[in-house]
Coordinates of C-alpha atoms in Angstrom, one line a residue:
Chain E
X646 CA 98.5 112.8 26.9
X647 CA 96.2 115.4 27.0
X648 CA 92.8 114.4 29.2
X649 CA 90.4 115.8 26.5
X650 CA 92.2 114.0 23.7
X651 CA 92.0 110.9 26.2
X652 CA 88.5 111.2 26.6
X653 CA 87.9 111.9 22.9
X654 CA 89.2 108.2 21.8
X655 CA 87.9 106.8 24.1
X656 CA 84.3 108.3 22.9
X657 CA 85.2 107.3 19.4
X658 CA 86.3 103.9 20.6
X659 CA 83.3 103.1 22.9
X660 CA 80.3 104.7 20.8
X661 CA 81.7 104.1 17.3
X662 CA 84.1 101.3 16.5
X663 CA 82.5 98.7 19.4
X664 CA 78.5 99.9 19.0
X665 CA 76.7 97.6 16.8
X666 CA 73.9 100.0 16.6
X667 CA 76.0 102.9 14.8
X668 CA 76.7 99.8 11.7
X669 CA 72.8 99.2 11.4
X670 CA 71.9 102.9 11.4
X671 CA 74.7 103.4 8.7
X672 CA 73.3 100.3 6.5
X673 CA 69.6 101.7 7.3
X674 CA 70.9 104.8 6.0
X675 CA 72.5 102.7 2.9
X676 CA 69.2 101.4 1.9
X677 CA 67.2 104.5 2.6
X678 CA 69.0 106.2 0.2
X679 CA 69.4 104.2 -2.3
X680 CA 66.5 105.2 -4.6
X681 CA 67.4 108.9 -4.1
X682 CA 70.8 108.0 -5.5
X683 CA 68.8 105.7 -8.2
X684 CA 67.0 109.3 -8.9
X685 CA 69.7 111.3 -9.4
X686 CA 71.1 109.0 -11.4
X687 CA 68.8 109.8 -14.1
X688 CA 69.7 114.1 -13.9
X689 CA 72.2 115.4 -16.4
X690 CA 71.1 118.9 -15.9
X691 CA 74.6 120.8 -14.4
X692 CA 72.1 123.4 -12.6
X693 CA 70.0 120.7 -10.9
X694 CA 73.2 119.0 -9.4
X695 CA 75.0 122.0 -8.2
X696 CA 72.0 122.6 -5.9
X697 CA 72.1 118.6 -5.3
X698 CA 75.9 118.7 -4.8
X699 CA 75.0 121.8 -2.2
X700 CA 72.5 119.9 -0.3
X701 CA 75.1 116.9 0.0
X702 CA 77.7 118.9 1.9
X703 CA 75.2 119.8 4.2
X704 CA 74.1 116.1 4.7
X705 CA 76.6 115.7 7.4
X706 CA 74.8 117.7 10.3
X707 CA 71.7 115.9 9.6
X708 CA 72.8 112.7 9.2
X709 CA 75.3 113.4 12.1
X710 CA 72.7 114.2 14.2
X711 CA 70.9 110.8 13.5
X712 CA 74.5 109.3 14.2
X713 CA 75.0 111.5 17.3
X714 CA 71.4 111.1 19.0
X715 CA 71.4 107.6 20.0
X716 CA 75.3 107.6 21.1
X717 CA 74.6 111.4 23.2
X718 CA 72.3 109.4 25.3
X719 CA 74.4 106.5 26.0
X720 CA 77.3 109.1 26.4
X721 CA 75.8 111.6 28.7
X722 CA 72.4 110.4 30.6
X723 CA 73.6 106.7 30.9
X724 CA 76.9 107.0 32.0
X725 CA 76.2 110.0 34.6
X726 CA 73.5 107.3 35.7
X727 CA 75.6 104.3 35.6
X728 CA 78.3 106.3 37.8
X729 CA 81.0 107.1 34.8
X730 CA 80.6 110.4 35.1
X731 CA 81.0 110.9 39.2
X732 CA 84.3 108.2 38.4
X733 CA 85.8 110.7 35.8
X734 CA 84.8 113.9 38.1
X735 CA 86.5 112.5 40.8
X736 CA 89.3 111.6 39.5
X737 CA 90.0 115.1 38.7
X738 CA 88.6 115.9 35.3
X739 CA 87.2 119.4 35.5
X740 CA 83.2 119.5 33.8
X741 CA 85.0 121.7 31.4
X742 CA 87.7 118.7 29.9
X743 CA 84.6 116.7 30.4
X744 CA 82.1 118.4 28.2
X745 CA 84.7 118.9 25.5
X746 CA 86.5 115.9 25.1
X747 CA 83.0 113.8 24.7
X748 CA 81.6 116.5 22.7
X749 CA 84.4 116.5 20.2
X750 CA 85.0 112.5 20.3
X751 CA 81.0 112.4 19.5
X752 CA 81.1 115.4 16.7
X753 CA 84.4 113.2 15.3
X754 CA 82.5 110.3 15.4
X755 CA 79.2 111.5 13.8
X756 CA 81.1 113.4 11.4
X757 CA 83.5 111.2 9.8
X758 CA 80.4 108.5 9.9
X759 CA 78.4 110.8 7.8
X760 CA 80.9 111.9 5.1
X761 CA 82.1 108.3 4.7
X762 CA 78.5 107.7 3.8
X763 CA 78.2 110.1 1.5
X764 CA 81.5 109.1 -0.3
X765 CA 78.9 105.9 -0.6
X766 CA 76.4 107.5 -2.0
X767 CA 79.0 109.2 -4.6
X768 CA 80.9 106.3 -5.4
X769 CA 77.3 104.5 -6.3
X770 CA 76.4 107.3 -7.9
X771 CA 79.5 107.1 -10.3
X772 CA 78.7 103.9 -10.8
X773 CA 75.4 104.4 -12.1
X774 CA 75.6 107.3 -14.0
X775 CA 79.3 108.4 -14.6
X776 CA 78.3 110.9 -12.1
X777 CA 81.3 112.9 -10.3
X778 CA 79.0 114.6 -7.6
X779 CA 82.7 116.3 -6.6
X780 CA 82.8 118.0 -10.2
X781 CA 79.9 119.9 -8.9
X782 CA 80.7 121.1 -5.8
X783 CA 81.2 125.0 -5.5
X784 CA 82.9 127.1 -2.8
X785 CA 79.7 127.2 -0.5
X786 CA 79.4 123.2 -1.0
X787 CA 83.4 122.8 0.1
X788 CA 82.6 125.6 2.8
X789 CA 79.2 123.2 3.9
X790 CA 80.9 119.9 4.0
X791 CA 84.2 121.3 5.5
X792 CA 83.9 123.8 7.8
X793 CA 80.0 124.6 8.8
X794 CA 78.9 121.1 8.9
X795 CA 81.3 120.0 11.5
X796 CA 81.1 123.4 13.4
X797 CA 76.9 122.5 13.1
X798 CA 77.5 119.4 14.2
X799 CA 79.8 120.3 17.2
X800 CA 77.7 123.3 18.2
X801 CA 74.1 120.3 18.3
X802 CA 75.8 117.9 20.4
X803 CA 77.9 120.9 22.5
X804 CA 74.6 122.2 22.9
X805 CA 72.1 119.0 23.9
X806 CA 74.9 116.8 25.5
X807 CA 75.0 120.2 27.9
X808 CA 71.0 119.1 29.1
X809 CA 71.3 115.7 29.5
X810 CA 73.8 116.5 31.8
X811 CA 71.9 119.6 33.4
X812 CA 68.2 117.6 33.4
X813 CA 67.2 114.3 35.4
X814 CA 64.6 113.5 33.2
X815 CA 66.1 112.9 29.5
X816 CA 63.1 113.5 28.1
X817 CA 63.7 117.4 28.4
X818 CA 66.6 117.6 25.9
X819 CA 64.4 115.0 23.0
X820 CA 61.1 117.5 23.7
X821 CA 63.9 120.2 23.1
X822 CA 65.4 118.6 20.0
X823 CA 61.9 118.0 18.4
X824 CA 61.1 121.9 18.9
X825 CA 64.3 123.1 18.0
X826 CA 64.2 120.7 14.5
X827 CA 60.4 121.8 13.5
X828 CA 61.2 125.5 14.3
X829 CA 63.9 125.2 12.3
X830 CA 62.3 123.6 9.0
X831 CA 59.1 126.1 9.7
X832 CA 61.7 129.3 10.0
X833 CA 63.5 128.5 6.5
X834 CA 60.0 127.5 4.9
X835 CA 59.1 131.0 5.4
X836 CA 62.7 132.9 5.1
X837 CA 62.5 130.9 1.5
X838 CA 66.1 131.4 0.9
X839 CA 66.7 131.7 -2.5
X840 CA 70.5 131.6 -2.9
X841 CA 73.4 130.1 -1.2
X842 CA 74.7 132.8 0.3
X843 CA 71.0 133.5 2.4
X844 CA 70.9 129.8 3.5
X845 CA 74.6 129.9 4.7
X846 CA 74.0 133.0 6.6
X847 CA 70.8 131.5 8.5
X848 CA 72.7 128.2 9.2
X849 CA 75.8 130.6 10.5
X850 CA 73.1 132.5 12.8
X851 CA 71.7 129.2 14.2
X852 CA 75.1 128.0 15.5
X853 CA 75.7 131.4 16.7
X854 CA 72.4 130.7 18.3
X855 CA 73.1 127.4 20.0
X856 CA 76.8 128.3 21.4
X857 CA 75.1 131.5 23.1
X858 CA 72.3 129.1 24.4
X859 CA 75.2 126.7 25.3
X860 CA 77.5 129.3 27.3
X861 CA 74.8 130.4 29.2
X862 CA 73.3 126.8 30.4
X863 CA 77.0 126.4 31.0
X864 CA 76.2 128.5 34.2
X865 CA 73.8 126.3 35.5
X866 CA 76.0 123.1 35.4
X867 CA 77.8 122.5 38.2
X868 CA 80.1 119.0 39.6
X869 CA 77.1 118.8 42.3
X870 CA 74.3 119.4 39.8
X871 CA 75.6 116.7 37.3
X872 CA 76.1 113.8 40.2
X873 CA 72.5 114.7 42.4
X874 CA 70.9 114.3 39.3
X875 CA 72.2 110.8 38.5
X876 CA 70.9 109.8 42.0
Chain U
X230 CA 100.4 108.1 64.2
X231 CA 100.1 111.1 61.7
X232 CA 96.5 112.2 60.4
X233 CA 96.4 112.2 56.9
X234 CA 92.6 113.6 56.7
X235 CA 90.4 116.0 58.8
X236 CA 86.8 116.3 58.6
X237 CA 85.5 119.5 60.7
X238 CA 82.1 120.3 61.9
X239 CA 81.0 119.1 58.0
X240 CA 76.8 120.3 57.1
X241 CA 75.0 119.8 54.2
X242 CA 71.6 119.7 53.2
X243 CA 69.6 119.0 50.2
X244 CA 66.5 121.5 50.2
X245 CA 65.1 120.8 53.5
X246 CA 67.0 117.4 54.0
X247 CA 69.7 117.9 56.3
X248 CA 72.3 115.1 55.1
X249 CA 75.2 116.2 57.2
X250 CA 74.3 118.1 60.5
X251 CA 78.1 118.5 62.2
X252 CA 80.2 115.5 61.8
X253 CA 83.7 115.6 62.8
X254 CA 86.0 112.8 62.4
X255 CA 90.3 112.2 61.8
X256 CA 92.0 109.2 59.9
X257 CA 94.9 108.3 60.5
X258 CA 97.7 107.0 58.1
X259 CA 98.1 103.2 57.6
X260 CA 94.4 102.5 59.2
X261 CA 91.6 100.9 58.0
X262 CA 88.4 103.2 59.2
X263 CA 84.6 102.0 59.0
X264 CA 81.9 104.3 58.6
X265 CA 79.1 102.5 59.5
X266 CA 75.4 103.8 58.8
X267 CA 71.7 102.7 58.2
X268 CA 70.7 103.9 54.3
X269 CA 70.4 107.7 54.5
X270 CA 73.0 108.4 57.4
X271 CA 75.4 110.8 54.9
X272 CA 78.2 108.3 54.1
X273 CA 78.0 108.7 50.7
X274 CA 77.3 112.7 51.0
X275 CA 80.3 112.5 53.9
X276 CA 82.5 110.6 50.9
X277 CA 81.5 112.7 48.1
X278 CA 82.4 115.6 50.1
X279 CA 85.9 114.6 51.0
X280 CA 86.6 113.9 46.7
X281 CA 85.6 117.3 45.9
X282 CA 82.5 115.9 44.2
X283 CA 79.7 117.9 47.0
X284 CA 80.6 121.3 48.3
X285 CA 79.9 121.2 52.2
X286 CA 77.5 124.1 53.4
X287 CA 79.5 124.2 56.5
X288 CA 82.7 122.8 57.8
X289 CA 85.8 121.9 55.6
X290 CA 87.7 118.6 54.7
X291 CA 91.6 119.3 55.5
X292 CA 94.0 116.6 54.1
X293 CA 97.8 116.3 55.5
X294 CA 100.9 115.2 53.7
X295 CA 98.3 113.9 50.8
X296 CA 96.9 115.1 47.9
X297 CA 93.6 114.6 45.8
X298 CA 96.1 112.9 43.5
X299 CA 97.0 110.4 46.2
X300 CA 93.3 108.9 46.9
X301 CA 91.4 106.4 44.7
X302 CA 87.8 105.4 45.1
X303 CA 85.4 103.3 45.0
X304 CA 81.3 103.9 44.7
X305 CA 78.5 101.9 45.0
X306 CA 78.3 102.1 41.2
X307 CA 80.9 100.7 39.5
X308 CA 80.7 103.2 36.9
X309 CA 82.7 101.2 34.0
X310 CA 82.3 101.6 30.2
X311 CA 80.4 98.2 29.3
X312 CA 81.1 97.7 25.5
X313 CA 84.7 98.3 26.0
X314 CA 87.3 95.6 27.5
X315 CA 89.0 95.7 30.7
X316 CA 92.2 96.2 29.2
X317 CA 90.4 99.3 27.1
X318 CA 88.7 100.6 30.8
X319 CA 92.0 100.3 32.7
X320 CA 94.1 101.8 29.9
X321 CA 91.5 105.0 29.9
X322 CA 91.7 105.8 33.2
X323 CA 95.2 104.5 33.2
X324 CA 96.0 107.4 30.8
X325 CA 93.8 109.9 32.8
X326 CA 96.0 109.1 35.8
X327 CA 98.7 110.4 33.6
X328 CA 100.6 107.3 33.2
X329 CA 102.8 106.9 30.1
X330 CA 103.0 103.2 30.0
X331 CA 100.0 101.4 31.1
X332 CA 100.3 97.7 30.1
X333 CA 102.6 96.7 32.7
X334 CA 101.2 98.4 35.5
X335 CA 97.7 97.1 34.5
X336 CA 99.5 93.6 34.0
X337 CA 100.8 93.6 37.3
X338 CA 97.5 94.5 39.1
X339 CA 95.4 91.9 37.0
X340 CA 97.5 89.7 38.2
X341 CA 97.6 90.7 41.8
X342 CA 93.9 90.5 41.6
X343 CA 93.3 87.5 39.7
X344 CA 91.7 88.7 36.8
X345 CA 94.7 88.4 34.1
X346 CA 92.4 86.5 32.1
X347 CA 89.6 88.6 31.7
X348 CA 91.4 91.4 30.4
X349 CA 90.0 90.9 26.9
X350 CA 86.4 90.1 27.8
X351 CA 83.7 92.9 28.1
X352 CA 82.8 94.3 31.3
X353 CA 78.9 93.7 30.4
X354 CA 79.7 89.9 30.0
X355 CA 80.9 89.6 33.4
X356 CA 79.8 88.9 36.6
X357 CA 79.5 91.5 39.7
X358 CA 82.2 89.7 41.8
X359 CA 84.6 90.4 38.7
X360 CA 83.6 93.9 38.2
X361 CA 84.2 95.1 41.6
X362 CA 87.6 93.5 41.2
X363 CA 88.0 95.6 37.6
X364 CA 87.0 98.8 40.2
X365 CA 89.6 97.6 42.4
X366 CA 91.7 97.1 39.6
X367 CA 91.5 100.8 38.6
X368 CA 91.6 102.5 41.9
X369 CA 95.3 100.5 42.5
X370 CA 96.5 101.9 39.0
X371 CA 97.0 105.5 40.8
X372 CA 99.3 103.7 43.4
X373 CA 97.0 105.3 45.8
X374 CA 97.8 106.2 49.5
X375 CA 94.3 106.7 51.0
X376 CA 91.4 104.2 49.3
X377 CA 88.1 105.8 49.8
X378 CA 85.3 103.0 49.5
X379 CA 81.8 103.5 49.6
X380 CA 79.9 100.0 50.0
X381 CA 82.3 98.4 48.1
X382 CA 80.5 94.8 48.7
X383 CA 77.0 96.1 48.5
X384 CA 75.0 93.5 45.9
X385 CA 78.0 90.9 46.0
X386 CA 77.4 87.2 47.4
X387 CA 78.9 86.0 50.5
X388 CA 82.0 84.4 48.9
X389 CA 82.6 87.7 46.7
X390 CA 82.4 89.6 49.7
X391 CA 84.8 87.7 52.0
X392 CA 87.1 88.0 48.5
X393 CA 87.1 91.6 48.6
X394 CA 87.7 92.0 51.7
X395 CA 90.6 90.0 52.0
X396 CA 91.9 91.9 49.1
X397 CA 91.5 95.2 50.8
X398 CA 93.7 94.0 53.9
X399 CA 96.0 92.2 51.4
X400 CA 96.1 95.8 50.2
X401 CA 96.9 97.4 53.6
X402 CA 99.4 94.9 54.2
X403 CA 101.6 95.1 51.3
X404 CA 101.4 99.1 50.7
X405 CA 100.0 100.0 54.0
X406 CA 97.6 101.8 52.5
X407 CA 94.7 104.1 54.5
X408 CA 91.5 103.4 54.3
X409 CA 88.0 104.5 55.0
X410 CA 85.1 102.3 54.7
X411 CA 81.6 102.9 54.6
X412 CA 79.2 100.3 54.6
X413 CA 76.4 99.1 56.4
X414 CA 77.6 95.6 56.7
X415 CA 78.6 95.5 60.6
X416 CA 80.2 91.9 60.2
X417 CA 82.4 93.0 57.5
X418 CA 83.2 96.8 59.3
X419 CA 84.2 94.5 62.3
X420 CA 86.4 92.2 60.5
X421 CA 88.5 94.4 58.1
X422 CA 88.6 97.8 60.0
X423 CA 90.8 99.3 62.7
X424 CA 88.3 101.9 63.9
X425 CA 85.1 102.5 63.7
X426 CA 82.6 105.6 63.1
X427 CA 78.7 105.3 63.0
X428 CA 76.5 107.9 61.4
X429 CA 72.9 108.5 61.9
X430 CA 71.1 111.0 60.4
X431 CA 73.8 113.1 59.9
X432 CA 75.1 112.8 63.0
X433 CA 78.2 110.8 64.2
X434 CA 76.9 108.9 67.6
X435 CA 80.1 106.6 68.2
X436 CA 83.7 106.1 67.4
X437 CA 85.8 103.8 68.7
X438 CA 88.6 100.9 68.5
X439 CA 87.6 97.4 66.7
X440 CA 89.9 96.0 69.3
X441 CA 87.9 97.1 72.2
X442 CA 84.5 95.6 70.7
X443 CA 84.7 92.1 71.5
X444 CA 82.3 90.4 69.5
X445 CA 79.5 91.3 67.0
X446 CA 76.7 90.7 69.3
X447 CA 78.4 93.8 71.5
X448 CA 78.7 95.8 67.7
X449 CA 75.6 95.0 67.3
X450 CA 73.8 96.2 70.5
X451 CA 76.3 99.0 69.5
X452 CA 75.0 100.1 66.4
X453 CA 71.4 99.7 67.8
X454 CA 71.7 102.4 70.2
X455 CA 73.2 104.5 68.2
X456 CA 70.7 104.3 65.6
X457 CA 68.0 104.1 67.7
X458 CA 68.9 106.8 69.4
X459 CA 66.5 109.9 67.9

């Protein structure tokens, strides 16, 4: 079998089906939003829930990135400290099959968590209000949840699990994370986007953005950068 | 007896720490070799040179008749995935190793090891003697012919210790498997190993024959000169 799809399940296994933290974020998420649901419930306007049915399909980078955050850190920083990392190196996995296979098991993970939540929030939704959030879903919402969130999603953890292993100090990548999110909100606060097609084209820049960023740390990381800094 | 690795002239230095400053050594096939050091002598840098995991600034590591494929390892970190089982850590690296059919290989080496029972439990609910035997457990899974071990007892009580070790020759015995060994445990260097290296500050200041040491108090006295050397 291939070694990236190895390490993949193995990620998906290890920080998703047996992490106890992953089922309390997801029922945090449950309850947090709840009265969101509760307020959409009450719309009937077919204007007001194409934009909502928009926003939804985008819900799985954020919420992916919630999902992905805590698990990055157990992932990257914790098992190059714990010695994992050095284990798998040495046992002939190149950085490359390394980086890949737990960035895709992770972006899996986060992903499917995320879009099983929303189907939560739908189904409830449904059964509030008769609600089919689906009915409203247009060809940027299908393009969102289908193709740009996970490519969004893939590009963030590509893109942060690349520091932790680069940095000592894990800090770095969460100082990074906080500028990166805050830049981001202050950016499309004053682009104003005011159709689809503006947003989508800023959120296809801003991966473009982070895999650029991400080949060219790729340079820095090296099998004797990655292990010295665990020690 | 045929060399199966050759370490030449090896340098290395972090910033202006000079790890490695010219150590040469040989092992040969079927023996057991102790690298013996005080913390900070460049066995681990000396190890993770020899895996491909630290490029050396100087020298080269030259294997014969072996491949990378052909050696396992074991660090002072154990370096297992704690929520999963041991079955679920053996069968990961059991697959990485390329092998199509784990169960009954990792069967067979649970079983050699004693562990056959622990295969469903978590490796953060067990103890450190039974992790080092999981390690042990995965290194054997690559039917390796050269063992690489870098204080594979460190943190391990005296039973656990005597354990492992008697694993390791058990090891040598049955597959006659070649080792090398560093640690800085001079009673267990003395009672396991064929042949013996000491390191000090980067700088190999003995080798010789187990055989020819005839107690610890003279491996002692040994290793005290050769530390205290500089």
């Amino acid at each position: 079998m291939n070694k990236i799809f190895v390490l993949c399940l193995k990620e998906l296994n290890e920080h998703f089906i047996h992490n106890k933290r992953i089922i309390i974020s997801f029922l945090i998420l449950i309850f947090a939003f709840s009265p969101i649901v509760f307020g959409i419930s009450s719309q009937n306007n077919p204007i007001v829930l194409r934009i909502i049915a928009l926003i939804f399909s985008l819900l799985p980078v954020q919420l992916g990135i919630i999902f992905a955050l805590p698990v990055m850190i157990e992932s990257f920083y914790r098992e190059k400290i714990n010695g994992s990392i050095e284990y798998m190196l040495g046992y002939n996995l190149s950085l490359k099959e390394l980086w890949l296979g737990k960035t895709l098991g992770l972006t899996m993970g986060s992903y499917l968590i995320s879009v099983l939540l929303i189907i939560i929030f739908n189904i409830a939704l449904l059964y509030k209000s008769n609600i089919l959030l689906l009915q409203f879903f247009g060809f940027f919402a299908y393009l969102n949840l289908l193709i740009l969130s996970p490519i969004a999603l893939f590009s963030v953890i590509g893109f942060f699990s690349m520091l932790y292993m680069l940095f000592r100090n894990y800090q770095i990548p969460h100082y990074i994370l906080f500028a990166l999110v805050f830049s981001s909100f202050f950016l499309i606060s004053k682009l104003k986007p005011r159709s689809p097609m503006v947003f989508e084209i800023i959120l296809i820049c801003g991966i473009a953005i982070l895999i650029t960023v991400s080949f060219i740390i790729a340079h820095f990381i090296t099998r004797e950068r990655v292990i010295l800094s665990a020690d | 007896m045929s060399t199966v690795l050759i370490a030449k002239n090896l340098r290395k230095s972090y910033g202006n720490i000079e790890a490695l400053r010219g150590i040469s050594f040989n092992v040969n096939k079927g023996e057991i070799v102790g690298l013996l050091g005080p913390n900070g002598a460049g066995k681990t840098t000396t190890i993770r040179i020899i895996l491909g995991l630290l490029n050396p600034d100087e020298g080269e590591v030259q294997l014969n008749n072996i491949t990378h494929d052909d050696i396992a390892f074991i660090l002072e970190k154990d370096g297992l995935f704690e929520k999963l089982s041991v079955y679920e850590n053996l069968k990961f690296y059991a697959k990485l190793f390329g092998l199509t059919e784990p169960f009954h290989k990792i069967e067979e080496i649970t079983e050699l090891l004693g562990i056959e029972e622990l295969k469903d439990r978590k490796i953060v609910n067990l103890s450190r003697g039974q992790r080092r035997k999981v390690v042990i457990s995965r290194a054997l899974l690559k039917n390796p012919d050269f063992l690489i071990l870098d204080e594979p007892t460190s943190g391990l009580d005296p039973m656990a210790q005597i354990q492992l070790q008697d694993v390791i020759l058990e090891l040598k015995k049955r597959n006659s498997l070649t080792v090398l060994l560093a640690s800085h445990n001079l009673h267990e260097v003395q009672r396991i190993c064929d042949r013996i290296l000491i390191i000090n500050k980067g700088l190999l200041k003995f080798e010789g024959n187990t055989k020819e040491i005839k107690d610890s108090r003279e491996l002692e006295n040994i290793f005290r000169r050769a530390v205290e050397d500089e």
